[in-house]
Coordinates of C-alpha atoms in Angstrom, one line a residue:
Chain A
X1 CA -119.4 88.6 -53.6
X2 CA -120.2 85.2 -55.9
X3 CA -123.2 84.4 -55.6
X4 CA -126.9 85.4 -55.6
X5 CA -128.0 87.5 -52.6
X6 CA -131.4 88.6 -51.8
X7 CA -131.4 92.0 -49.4
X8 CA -134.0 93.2 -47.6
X9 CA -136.7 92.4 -50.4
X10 CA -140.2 92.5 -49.6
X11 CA -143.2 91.6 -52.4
X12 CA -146.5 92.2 -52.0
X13 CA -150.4 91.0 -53.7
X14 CA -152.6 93.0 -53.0
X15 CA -152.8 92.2 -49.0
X16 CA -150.7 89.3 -48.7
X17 CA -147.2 89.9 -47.6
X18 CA -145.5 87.4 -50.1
X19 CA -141.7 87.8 -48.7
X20 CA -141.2 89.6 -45.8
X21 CA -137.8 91.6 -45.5
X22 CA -136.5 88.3 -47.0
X23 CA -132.3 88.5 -46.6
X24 CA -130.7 85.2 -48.1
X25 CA -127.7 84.3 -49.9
X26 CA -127.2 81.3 -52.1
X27 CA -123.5 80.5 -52.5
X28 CA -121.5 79.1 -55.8
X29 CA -121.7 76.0 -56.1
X30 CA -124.2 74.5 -54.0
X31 CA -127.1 72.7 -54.0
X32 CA -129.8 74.1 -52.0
X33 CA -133.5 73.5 -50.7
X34 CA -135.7 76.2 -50.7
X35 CA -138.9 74.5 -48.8
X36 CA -142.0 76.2 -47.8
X37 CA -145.4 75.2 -47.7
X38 CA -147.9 76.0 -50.4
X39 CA -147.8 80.1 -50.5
X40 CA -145.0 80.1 -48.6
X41 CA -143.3 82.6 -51.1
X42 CA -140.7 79.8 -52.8
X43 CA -142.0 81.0 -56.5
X44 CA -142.4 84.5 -55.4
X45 CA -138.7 84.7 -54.5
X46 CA -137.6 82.4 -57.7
X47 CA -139.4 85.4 -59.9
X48 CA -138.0 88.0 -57.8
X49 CA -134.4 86.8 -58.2
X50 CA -135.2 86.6 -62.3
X51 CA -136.8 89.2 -62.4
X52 CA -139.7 87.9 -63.9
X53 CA -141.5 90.3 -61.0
X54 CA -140.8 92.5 -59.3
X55 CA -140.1 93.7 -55.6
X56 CA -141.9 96.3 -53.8
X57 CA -138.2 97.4 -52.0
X58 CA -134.8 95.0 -51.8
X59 CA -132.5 93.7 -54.5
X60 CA -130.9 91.3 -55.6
X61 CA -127.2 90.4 -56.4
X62 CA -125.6 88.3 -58.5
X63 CA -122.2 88.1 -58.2
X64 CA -122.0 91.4 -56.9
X65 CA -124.0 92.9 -59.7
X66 CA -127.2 93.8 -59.6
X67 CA -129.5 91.6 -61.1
X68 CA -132.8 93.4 -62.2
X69 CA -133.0 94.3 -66.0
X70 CA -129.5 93.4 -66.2
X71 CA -128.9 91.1 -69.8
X72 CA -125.2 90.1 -68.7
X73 CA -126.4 88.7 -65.2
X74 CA -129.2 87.2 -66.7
X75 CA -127.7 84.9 -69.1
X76 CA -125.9 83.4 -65.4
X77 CA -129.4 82.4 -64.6
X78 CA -131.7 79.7 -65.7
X79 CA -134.9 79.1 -64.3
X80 CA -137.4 76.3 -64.6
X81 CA -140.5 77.4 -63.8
X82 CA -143.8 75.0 -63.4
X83 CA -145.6 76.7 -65.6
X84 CA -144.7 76.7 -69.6
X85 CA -143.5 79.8 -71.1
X86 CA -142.3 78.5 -74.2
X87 CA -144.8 78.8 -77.5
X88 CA -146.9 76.1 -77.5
X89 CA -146.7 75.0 -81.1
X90 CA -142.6 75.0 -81.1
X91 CA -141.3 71.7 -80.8
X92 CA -138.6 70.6 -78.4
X93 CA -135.9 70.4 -80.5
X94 CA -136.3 74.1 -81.6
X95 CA -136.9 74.9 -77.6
X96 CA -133.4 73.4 -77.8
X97 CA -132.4 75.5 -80.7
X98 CA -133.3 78.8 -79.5
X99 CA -132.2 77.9 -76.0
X100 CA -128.9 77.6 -77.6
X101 CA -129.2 80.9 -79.1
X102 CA -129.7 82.4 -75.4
X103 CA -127.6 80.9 -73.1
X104 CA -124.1 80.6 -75.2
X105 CA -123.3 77.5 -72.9
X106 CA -126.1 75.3 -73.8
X107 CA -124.7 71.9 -74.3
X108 CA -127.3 70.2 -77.1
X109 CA -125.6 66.9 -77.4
X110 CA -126.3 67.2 -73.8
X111 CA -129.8 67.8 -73.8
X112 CA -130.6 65.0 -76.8
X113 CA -128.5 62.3 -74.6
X114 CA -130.7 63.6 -71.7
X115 CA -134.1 63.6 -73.9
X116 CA -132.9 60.0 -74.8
X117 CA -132.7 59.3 -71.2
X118 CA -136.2 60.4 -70.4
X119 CA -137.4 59.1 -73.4
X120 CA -138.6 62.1 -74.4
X121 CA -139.5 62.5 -78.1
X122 CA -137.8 65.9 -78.9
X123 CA -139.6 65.8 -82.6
X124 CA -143.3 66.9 -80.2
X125 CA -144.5 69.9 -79.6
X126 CA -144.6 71.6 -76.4
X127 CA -148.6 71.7 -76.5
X128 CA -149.0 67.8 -76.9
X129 CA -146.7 66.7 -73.6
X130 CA -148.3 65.4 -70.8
X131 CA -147.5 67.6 -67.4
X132 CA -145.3 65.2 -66.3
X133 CA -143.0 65.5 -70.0
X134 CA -143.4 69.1 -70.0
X135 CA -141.6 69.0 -66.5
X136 CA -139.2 66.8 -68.7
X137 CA -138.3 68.5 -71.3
X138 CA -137.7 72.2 -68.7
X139 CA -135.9 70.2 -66.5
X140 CA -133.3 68.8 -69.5
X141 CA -133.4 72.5 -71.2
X142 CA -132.5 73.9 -67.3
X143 CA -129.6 71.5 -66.8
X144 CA -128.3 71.8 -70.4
X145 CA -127.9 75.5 -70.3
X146 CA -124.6 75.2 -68.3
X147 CA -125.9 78.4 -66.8
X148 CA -123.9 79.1 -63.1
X149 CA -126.9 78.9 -61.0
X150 CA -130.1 77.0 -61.7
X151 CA -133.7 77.9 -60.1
X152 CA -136.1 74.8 -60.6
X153 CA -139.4 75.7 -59.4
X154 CA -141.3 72.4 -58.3
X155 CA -139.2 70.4 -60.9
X156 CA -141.0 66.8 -60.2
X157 CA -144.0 67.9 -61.1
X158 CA -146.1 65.4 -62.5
X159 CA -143.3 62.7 -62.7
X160 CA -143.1 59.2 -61.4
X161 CA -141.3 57.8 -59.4
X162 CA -138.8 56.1 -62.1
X163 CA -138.1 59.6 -63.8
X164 CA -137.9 61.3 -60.1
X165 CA -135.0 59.2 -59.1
X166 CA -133.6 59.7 -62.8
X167 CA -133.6 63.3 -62.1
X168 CA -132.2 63.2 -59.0
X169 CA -129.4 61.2 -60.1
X170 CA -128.8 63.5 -63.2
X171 CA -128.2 66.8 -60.5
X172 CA -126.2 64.7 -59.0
X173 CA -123.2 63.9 -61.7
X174 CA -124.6 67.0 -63.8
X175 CA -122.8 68.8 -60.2
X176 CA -120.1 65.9 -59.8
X177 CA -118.9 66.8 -63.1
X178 CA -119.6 70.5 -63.4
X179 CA -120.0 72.3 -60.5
X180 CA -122.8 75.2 -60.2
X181 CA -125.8 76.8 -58.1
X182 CA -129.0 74.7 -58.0
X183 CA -131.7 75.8 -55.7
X184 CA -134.5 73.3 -56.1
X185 CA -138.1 74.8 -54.6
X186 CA -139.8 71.6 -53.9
X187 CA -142.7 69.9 -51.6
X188 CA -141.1 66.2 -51.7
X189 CA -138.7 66.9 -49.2
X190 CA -137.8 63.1 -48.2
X191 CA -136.4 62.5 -51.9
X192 CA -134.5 66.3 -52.3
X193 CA -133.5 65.6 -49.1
X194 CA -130.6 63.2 -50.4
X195 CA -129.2 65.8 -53.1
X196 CA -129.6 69.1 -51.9
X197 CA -126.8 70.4 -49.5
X198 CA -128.5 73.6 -47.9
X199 CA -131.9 74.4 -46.9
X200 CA -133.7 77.5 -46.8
X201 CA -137.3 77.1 -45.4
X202 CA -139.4 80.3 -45.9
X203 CA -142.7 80.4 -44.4
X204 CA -145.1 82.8 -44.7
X205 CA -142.7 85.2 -46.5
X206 CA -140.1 85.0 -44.1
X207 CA -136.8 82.8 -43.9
X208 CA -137.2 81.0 -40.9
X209 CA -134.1 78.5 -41.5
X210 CA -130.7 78.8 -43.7
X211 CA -128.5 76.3 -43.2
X212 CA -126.3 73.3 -43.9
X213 CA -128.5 70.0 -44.4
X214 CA -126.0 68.5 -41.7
X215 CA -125.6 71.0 -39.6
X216 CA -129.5 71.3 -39.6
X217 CA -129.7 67.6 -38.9
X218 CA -127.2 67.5 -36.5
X219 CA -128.9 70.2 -34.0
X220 CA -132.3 67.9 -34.0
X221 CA -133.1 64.7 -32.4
X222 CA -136.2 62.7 -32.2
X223 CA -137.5 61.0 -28.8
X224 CA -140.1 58.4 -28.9
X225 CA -141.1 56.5 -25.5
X226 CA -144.3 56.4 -23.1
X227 CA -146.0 59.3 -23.3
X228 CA -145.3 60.2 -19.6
X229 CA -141.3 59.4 -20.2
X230 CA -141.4 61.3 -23.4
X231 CA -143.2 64.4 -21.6
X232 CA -140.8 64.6 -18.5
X233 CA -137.7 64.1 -20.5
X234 CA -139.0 67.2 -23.1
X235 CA -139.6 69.4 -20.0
X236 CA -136.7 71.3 -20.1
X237 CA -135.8 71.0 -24.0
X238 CA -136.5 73.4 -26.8
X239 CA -138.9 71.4 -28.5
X240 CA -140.4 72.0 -32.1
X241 CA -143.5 69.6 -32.1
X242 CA -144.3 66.0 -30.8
X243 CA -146.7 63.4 -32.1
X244 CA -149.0 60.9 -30.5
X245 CA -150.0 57.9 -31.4
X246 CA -151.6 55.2 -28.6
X247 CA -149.9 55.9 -25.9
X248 CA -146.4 56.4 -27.6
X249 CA -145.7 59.8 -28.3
X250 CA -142.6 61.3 -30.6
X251 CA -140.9 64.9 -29.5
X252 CA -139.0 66.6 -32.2
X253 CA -136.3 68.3 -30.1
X254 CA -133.5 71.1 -30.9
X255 CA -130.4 71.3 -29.6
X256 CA -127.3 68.8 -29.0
X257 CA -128.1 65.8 -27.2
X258 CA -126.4 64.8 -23.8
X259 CA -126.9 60.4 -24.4
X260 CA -126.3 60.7 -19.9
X261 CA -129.4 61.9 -19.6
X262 CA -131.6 60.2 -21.6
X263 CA -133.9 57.8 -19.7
X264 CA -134.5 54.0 -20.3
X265 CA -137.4 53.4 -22.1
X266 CA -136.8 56.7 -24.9
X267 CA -135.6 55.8 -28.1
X268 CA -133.6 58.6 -30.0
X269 CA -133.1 58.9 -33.6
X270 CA -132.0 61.6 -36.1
X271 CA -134.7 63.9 -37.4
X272 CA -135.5 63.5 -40.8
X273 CA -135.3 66.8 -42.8
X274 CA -139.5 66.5 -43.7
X275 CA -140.4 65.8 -40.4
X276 CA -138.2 69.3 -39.3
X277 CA -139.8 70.5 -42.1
X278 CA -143.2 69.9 -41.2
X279 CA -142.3 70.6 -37.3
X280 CA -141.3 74.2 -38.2
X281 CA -144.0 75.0 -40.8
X282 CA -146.8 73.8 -38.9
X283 CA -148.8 76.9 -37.3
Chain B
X1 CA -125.4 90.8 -76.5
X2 CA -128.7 88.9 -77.1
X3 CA -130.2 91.3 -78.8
X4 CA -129.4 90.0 -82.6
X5 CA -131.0 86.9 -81.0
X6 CA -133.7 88.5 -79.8
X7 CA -134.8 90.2 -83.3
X8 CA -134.0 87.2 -84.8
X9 CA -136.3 84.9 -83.2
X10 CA -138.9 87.5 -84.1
X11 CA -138.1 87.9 -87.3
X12 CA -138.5 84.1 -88.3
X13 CA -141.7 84.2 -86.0
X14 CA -143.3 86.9 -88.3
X15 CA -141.8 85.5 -91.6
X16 CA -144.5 82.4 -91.8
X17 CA -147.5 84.7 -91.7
X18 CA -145.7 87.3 -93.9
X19 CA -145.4 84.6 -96.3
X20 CA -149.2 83.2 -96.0
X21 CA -150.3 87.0 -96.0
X22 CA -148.4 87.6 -99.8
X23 CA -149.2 84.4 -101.0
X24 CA -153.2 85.3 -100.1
X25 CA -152.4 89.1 -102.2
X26 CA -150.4 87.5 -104.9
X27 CA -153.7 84.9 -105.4
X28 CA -155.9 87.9 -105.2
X29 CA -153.8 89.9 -107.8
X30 CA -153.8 87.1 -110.0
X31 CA -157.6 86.9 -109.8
X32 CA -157.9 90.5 -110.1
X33 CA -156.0 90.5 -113.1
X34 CA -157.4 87.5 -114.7
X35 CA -161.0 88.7 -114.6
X36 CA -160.3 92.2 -115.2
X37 CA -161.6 91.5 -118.7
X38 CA -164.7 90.8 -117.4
X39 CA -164.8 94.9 -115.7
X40 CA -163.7 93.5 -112.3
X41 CA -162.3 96.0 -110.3
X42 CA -161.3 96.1 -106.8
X43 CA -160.3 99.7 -105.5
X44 CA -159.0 99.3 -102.2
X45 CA -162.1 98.7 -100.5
X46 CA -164.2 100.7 -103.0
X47 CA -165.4 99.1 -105.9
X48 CA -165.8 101.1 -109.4
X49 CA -166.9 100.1 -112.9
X50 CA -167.0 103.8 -114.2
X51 CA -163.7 103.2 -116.3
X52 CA -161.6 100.5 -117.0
X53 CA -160.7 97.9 -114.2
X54 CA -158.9 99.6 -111.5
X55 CA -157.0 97.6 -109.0
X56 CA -155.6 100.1 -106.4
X57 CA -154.4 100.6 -102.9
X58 CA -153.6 96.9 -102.0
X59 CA -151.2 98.6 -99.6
X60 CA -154.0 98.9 -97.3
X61 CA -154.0 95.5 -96.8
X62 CA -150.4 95.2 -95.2
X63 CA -151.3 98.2 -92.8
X64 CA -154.5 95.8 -91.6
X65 CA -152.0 92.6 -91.7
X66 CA -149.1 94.7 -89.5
X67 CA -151.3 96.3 -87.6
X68 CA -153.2 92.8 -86.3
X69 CA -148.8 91.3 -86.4
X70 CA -148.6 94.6 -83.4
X71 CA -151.3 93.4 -81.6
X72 CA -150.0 89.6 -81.4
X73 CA -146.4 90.3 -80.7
X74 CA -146.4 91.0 -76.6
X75 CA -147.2 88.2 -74.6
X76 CA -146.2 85.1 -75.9
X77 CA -142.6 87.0 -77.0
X78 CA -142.6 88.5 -73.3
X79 CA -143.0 85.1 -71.7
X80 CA -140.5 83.3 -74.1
X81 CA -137.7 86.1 -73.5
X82 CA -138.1 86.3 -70.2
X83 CA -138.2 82.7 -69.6
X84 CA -134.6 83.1 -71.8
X85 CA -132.8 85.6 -69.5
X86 CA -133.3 88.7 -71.6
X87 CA -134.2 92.0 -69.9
X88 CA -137.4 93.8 -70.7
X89 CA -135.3 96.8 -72.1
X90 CA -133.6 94.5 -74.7
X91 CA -136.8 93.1 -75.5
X92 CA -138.2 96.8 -76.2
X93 CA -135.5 97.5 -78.3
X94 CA -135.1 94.2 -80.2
X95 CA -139.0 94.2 -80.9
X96 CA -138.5 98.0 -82.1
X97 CA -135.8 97.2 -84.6
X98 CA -138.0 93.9 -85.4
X99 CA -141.0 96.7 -86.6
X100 CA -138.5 98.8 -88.2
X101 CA -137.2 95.6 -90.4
X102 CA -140.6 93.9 -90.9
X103 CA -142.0 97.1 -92.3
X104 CA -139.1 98.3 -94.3
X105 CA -139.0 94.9 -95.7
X106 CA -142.9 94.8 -96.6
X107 CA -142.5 98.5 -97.8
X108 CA -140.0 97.0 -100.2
X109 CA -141.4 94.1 -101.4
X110 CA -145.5 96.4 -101.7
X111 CA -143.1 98.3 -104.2
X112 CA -141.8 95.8 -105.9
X113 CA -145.8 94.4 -106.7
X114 CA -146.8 98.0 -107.6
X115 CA -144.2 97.9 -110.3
X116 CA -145.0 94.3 -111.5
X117 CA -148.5 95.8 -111.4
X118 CA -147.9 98.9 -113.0
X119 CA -146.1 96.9 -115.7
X120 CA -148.9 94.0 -115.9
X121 CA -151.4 97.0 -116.3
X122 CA -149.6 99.0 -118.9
X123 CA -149.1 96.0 -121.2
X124 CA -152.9 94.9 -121.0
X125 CA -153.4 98.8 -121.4
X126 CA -156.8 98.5 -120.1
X127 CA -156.1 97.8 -116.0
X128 CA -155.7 100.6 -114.1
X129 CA -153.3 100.0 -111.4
X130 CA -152.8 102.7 -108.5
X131 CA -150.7 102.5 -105.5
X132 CA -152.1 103.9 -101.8
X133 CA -149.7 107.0 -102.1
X134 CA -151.2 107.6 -105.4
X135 CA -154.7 107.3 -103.8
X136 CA -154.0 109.4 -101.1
X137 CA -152.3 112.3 -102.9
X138 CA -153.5 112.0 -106.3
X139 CA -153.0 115.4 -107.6
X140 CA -149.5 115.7 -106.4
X141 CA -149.0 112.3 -107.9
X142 CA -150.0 113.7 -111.2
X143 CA -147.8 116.4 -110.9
X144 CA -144.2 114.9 -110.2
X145 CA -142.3 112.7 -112.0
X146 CA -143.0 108.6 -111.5
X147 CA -139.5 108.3 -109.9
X148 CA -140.0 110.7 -107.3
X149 CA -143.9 109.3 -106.9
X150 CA -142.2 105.8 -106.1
X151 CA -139.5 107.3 -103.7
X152 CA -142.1 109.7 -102.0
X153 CA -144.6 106.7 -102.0
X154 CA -142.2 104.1 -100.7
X155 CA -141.2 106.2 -97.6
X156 CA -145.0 106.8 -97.1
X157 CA -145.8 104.0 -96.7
X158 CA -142.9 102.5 -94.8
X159 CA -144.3 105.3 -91.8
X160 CA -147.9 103.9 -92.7
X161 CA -146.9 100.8 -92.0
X162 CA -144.4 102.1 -89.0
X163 CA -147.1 103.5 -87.2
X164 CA -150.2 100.9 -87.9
X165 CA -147.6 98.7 -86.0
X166 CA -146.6 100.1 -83.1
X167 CA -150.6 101.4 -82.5
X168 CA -150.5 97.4 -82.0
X169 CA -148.3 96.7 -80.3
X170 CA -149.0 99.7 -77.8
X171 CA -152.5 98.0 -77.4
X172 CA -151.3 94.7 -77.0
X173 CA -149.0 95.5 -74.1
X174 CA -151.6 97.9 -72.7
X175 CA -154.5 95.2 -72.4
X176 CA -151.5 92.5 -71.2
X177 CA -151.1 94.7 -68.1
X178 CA -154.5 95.8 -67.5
X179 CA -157.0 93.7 -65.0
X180 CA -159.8 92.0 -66.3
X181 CA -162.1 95.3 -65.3
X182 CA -160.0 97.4 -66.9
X183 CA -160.0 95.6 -70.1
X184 CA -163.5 95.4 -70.3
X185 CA -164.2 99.0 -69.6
X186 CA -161.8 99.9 -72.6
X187 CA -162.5 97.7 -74.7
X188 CA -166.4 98.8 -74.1
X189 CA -165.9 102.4 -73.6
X190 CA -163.4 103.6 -75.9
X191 CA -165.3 102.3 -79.0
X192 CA -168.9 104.1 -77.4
X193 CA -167.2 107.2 -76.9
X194 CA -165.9 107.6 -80.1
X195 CA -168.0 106.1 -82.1
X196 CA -171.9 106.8 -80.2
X197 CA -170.8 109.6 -77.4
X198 CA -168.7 111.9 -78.8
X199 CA -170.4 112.4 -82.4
X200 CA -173.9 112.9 -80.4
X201 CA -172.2 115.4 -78.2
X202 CA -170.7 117.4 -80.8
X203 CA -173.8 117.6 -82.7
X204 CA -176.0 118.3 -80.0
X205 CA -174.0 120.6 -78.2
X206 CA -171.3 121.6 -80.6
X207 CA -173.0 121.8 -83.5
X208 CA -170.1 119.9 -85.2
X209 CA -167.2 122.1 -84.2
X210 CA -165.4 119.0 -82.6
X211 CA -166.1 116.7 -86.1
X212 CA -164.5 120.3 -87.5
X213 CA -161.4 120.4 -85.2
X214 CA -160.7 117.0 -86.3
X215 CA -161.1 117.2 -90.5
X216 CA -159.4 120.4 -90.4
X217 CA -156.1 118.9 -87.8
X218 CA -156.5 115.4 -90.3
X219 CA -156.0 117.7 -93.3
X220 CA -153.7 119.5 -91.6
X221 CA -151.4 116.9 -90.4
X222 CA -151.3 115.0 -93.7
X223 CA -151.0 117.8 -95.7
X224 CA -154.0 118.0 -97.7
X225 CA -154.3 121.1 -98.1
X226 CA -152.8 123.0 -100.9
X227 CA -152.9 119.8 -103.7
X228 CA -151.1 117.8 -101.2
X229 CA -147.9 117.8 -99.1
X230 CA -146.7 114.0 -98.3
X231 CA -143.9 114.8 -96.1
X232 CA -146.6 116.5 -93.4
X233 CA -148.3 112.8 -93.6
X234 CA -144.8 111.4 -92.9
X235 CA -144.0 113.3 -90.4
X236 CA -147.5 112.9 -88.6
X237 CA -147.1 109.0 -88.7
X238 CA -143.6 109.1 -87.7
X239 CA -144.7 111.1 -84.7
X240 CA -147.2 108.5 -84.1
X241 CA -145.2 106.2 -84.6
X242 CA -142.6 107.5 -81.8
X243 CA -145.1 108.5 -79.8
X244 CA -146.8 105.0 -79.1
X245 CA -143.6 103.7 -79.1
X246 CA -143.0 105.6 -75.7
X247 CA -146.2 105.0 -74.7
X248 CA -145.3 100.8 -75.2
X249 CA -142.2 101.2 -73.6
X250 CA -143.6 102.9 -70.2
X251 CA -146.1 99.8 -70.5
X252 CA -143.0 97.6 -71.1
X253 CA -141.1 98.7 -68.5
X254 CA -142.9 97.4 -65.4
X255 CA -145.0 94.2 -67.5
X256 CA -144.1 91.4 -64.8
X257 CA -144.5 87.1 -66.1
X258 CA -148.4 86.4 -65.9
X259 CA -149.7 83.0 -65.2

């Protein structure tokens, strides 16, 4: 099966249950949204799936192979993680260089247009970038590998707002023009929310949502009105949270909507992927 | 296969301080030898003026430079590989062939300076200059031929080196998965016991037989007994060599990415 799929994997510190039993599988060629709050286990399961830790019981596949201490399936993977683990006195062009040297498909001319794009001086050494450049230069080294499926662990870090829709807008033709596997583990869900395809939302360990962004968004409604209105017409519907604010109060609801039955004086709108997001994750 | 990358990488990490570390030796040679007129003599780290200027054992000094190279090649290569997609068992192996190349090369290139030395010496007929191997087993030395000293010291010295570098690297990869506690404890209590407790304990309880067990398994192992048997020392480092080789890898094995 293409792909990488997580079975039955479980990781624990100490006595917190980091993934619980965690069952997911991210598909070729998509763009996905692994959400969670902070500790929710999104890093946990990024160094599971590399490797980079390992899982008290579970494994992982990629492509049908397993993926743990496995040099061939490794070279598929590329992940960006927020913290550095390149040498700190090695400059960016010889991150460049020896990224090349690892991951056949690097594309360098690629990665110089994309440093150019950034403005990133590739001549400086990993040590003397700022956070938000030393998100930079991972996130160009991540995209340039050409590696099938791309892990970027909180990738915005530290960025403004000019390079965050930069970024975005790179995934986007970077995927336009060669298709592959990005799973973005982010907490700015209202900007991710326009590139990423699929959304996982762990929370506490656990996958609690895996689906199509649309689909997702399509099973969810907001109603706002008097609070009274809003409370009767949420009586009998599955209803993940509500907000109140004067004496208008917002329902986030599940299910389809039937437009007949909606009273006068309830507005309904489409539910915005953070607001599900902070509806489902809030204890 | 990454591994040719792998050793690469390390091999062009190590060659700037290999470089700085025989540019430092070469400097110290050259100073040796210019003030040897004046009786300056540097014997390993024993200093003589009862004959001529000695200079001797320098070798020493690349066991102390690949033994420090062992204990500073784990973590930042683990973190850099692993952040590259390469499995811990090709990192094992690539940084085992990396030890075996490192100190075959050095090997090679200490001979090569004990025969400019030798020849430096022999033409200012007044410097003594004396390789670790002729240090160590000094009456065999005198009894074979210079050709079979230089082979028999070469190897020597490449399992000196061998297993002064993987003792390194074993502790490097042991304290890199140890907790904070457990680092301190060793660090603390390995040194006490076998430098306060167990000498105190032998002579107060053992009158010395443990301090005996040792000089008599030392002499043993590198063959000192009977004029001097090399190939026992070669073996005994080789075996140390392997030995904390397997103890790195079952360290290795289950390292995980540290923040």
């Amino acid at each position: 099966m293409k792909g990488i799929e997580i079975r039955n994997t479980s990781k624990d510190f100490g006595n917190v249950h980091a993934l619980q039993n965690v069952s997911v599988h991210f598909e070729e060629n998509k763009i996905y949204g692994l959400l969670g709050r902070n500790g929710a286990g999104k890093s946990t399961l990024l160094n599971v799936i590399t490797g980079r830790i390992f899982a008290n019981n579970g494994e992982v596949l990629v492509d049908g192979e397993t993926a743990l201490e496995n040099d061939s399936i490794t070279q598929k993977i590329y992940m960006m993680s927020e913290k550095n683990y390149y040498p700190e006195n090695m400059k960016i062009r010889d991150v460049f260089g020896w990224t090349k040297e690892f991951y056949l498909g690097f594309d360098t001319a690629y990665a110089i247009q994309l440093a150019e794009r950034f403005e990133l001086n590739i001549d400086k050494k990993v040590k003397s970038l700022s956070t938000g450049y030393s998100s930079i230069f991972k996130l160009i080294t991540a995209l340039s590998t050409n590696a099938p499926y791309i892990l970027l662990d909180e990738p915005v870090l530290g960025l403004d707002a000019n390079h965050r829709d930069l970024f975005y807008r790179i995934v986007i033709e970077k995927f336009s023009e060669n298709p592959c596997t990005v799973i973005i583990s982010t907490h700015l869900i209202e900007e991710a929310a326009g590139v990423i395809d699929h959304v996982v939302i762990i929370k506490d360990g656990e996958i609690i949502k895996d689906e199509s962004r649309d689909d997702l968004m399509s099973k969810g409604y907001t109603a706002t009105g008097a609070v009274s209105v809003v409370d009767s017409f949420i009586a009998d519907k599955n209803v993940l949270g509500t907000d109140s604010l004067g004496g208008l109060k917002t329902a986030y609801i599940s299910g389809a909507l039937d437009r007949s039955t909606v009273p006068s004086g309830i507005e309904i709108s489409k539910m915005d992927l953070q607001r599900l997001f902070i509806q489902l994750t809030n204890s | 296969m990454k591994l040719k990358s792998t050793v690469k990488y390390q091999i062009i990490d190590i060659g700037k301080p290999v470089s700085i570390f025989y540019f430092v030796l070469f400097c110290i040679l050259v100073f040796g030898f210019t003030v040897s007129g004046a009786r300056f003599v540097i014997s390993g780290n024993v200093v003589s003026t009862t004959t001529g200027p000695e200079i001797s054992g320098m070798e020493l000094a690349t066991v102390v430079f690949l033994f420090v190279c062992g204990l500073n090649s784990f973590k930042e290569f683990f973190r850099m590989f692993m952040q590259n997609g390469i499995s811990r068992k090709t990192i094992f192996i690539s940084r085992l062939i990396t030890i075996l190349d490192v100190c075959t090369g050095m090997a090679v290139i200490d001979k090569g300076i004990l025969l400019l030395g030798k020849l430096i010496a022999s033409i200012s007929n007044r410097i003594l200059y004396k390789g670790l191997f002729e240090m160590i087993y000094s009456v065999r030395a005198d009894r074979i031929s210079a050709l079979h000293m230089h082979i028999d010291g070469f190897f020597f010295n490449l399992c000196l080196y061998l297993a002064a570098m993987t003792i390194g690297y074993f502790i490097t990869i042991a304290f890199y998965r140890m907790n904070r506690i457990a680092k301190i404890t060793v660090a603390v209590g390995v040194p006490m016991v076998l430098l306060n407790g167990l000498p105190t304990l032998d002579a107060v309880l053992l009158h010395g037989a443990v301090m005996r067990a040792l000089v008599n398994a030392f002499t043993f192992a590198f063959g000192f007994q009977n004029g001097g048997n090399p190939y026992f020392g070669m073996v005994t480092l080789l075996l140390i060599a392997a030995v904390f080789s397997c103890l790195s890898w079952l360290m290795a094995r289950r390292a995980v990415v540290k923040d």
